[in-house]
Amino acid sequence: MDDKKTQFACAGCGATNRIPVDRLTEEPVCGRCGKPLLDGRPVELADDNFDAAIEASPLPVLVDFWAPWCGPCRAMAPAFEQAGRTLKGRALLVKVNSDDNPRLSSRFQIRSIPTLVRMHHGQETHRRSGAVPAQAIVGFAGV
Ligand SMILES: [Zn+2]
């Protein structure tokens, strides 16, 4: 298994694309229909491909640590997606399922979710916990 790629379903045609995580900010397009794949949508990353993606990103990265059972996380998901569209080309939005990725949760000492972590050039610059509206997420990006 190549852990330096992430799967992404095309919103246009439904095809599953495998994108190298170090090229996420290069506006990848669908291999079948040619539509932009991310278009500001958050990317799911995991323990084994997180670092490669973060280190390769020339843009600030906002990481949303969440879990499926967490009500406030689910409530914030649409705001996070909306912020992603607003920040398209200016920041990369990433989601990490804290249950499925214990190494990242432990490394970032995630004690409550949702927690937003802003990273740039591979380093954490800010974080905040609790669900926030899209406007606050955009402000948090600082771009
Ligand atoms: Zn497509």
Coordinates of C-alpha atoms and ligand atoms in Angstrom, one line a residue:
M1 CA 0.0 0.0 0.0
D2 CA 1.2 3.4 -0.9
D3 CA 0.7 5.5 2.2
K4 CA 1.7 8.8 0.5
K5 CA -1.6 9.0 -1.4
T6 CA -5.1 9.8 -0.3
Q7 CA -8.3 8.7 -1.9
F8 CA -10.7 11.3 -3.0
A9 CA -14.1 10.8 -4.6
C10 CA -14.9 13.2 -7.5
A11 CA -17.9 15.3 -6.8
G12 CA -18.6 15.5 -10.5
C13 CA -18.5 11.9 -11.6
G14 CA -18.0 9.9 -8.5
A15 CA -14.7 8.3 -9.6
T16 CA -12.2 7.5 -6.9
N17 CA -8.9 9.3 -7.4
R18 CA -5.7 8.7 -5.6
I19 CA -3.8 11.9 -5.0
P20 CA -0.2 12.1 -3.8
V21 CA -0.5 14.0 -0.6
D22 CA 2.5 16.2 -1.4
R23 CA 0.5 17.7 -4.3
L24 CA -2.7 18.5 -2.6
T25 CA -2.3 22.2 -3.0
E26 CA -1.7 21.9 -6.7
E27 CA -5.4 21.8 -7.5
P28 CA -5.6 18.2 -8.6
V29 CA -8.2 17.3 -11.2
C30 CA -10.3 14.1 -11.6
G31 CA -8.6 11.5 -13.8
R32 CA -11.9 10.6 -15.4
C33 CA -13.8 13.8 -16.0
G34 CA -11.1 16.5 -15.5
K35 CA -13.1 18.5 -12.8
P36 CA -11.2 20.0 -9.9
L37 CA -11.1 17.4 -7.2
L38 CA -10.7 19.3 -4.0
D39 CA -12.2 22.7 -4.9
G40 CA -11.6 23.8 -1.3
R41 CA -13.0 20.6 0.2
P42 CA -11.2 19.3 3.3
V43 CA -8.9 16.4 2.8
E44 CA -8.9 13.4 5.2
L45 CA -5.4 12.5 6.4
A46 CA -4.1 9.8 8.6
D47 CA -1.2 8.8 10.8
D48 CA 0.8 7.5 7.9
N49 CA 0.4 10.3 5.4
F50 CA -0.1 13.4 7.5
D51 CA 3.5 14.6 7.7
A52 CA 4.2 14.2 4.0
A53 CA 1.2 16.4 3.2
I54 CA 1.8 19.0 5.8
E55 CA 5.5 19.4 5.0
A56 CA 4.8 19.7 1.3
S57 CA 2.2 22.3 1.6
P58 CA 3.3 25.9 0.8
L59 CA 0.0 27.1 2.3
P60 CA -1.0 27.3 5.9
V61 CA -2.8 24.1 6.9
L62 CA -5.9 24.0 9.2
V63 CA -6.3 20.6 10.8
D64 CA -9.7 19.6 12.3
F65 CA -9.3 16.8 14.8
W66 CA -12.7 15.2 15.1
A67 CA -14.5 11.9 15.6
P68 CA -17.8 10.5 14.2
W69 CA -19.4 10.2 17.7
C70 CA -18.8 13.8 18.6
G71 CA -21.9 16.0 18.1
P72 CA -20.1 19.4 18.1
C73 CA -17.7 17.9 15.5
R74 CA -20.5 16.9 13.2
A75 CA -22.2 20.3 13.8
M76 CA -19.0 22.1 12.7
A77 CA -18.3 20.0 9.6
P78 CA -20.4 22.1 7.2
A79 CA -18.8 25.3 8.6
F80 CA -15.4 23.7 8.0
E81 CA -16.3 22.9 4.4
Q82 CA -17.7 26.4 3.9
A83 CA -14.4 27.9 5.2
G84 CA -12.5 25.6 2.9
R85 CA -14.3 27.0 -0.1
T86 CA -13.6 30.6 1.1
L87 CA -10.0 29.8 1.7
K88 CA -9.4 27.9 -1.5
G89 CA -5.9 28.6 -2.8
R90 CA -4.9 30.3 0.5
A91 CA -5.0 27.5 3.0
L92 CA -5.3 23.7 2.9
L93 CA -8.0 22.2 5.1
V94 CA -7.5 18.8 6.6
K95 CA -9.6 16.5 8.8
V96 CA -8.1 13.9 11.1
N97 CA -10.3 11.3 12.7
S98 CA -8.8 11.2 16.2
D99 CA -10.2 7.7 16.9
D100 CA -8.6 6.2 13.9
N101 CA -5.3 8.0 14.2
P102 CA -4.0 7.6 17.7
R103 CA -0.4 8.6 16.9
L104 CA -1.5 12.0 15.7
S105 CA -3.9 12.5 18.6
S106 CA -1.2 11.6 21.0
R107 CA 1.4 13.8 19.3
F108 CA -0.8 16.8 19.3
Q109 CA -2.1 16.0 22.7
I110 CA -5.7 16.2 21.6
R111 CA -7.8 16.2 24.8
S112 CA -11.1 17.6 23.5
I113 CA -12.7 17.7 20.1
P114 CA -13.2 19.4 17.9
T115 CA -9.7 21.0 18.1
L116 CA -8.4 23.1 15.2
V117 CA -4.7 23.3 14.7
R118 CA -3.1 25.7 12.4
M119 CA 0.2 24.6 10.9
H120 CA 2.7 26.3 8.5
H121 CA 5.9 24.9 7.2
G122 CA 5.4 21.7 9.2
Q123 CA 5.1 23.6 12.6
E124 CA 2.0 24.3 14.7
T125 CA 1.4 28.0 15.0
H126 CA -2.0 28.2 16.8
R127 CA -4.8 26.0 18.1
R128 CA -8.3 26.3 19.5
S129 CA -10.8 23.9 20.8
G130 CA -14.6 23.8 20.5
A131 CA -16.9 24.2 17.5
V132 CA -16.7 27.5 15.8
P133 CA -18.6 29.1 12.8
A134 CA -17.1 29.3 9.3
Q135 CA -16.2 33.0 9.7
A136 CA -14.1 32.2 12.8
I137 CA -12.4 29.3 11.0
V138 CA -11.5 31.7 8.1
G139 CA -10.2 34.2 10.6
F140 CA -8.2 31.5 12.4
A141 CA -6.4 30.8 9.1
G142 CA -5.0 34.3 9.1
V143 CA -4.6 34.5 5.4
Ligands
ZN1 ZN -14.7 13.1 -12.1

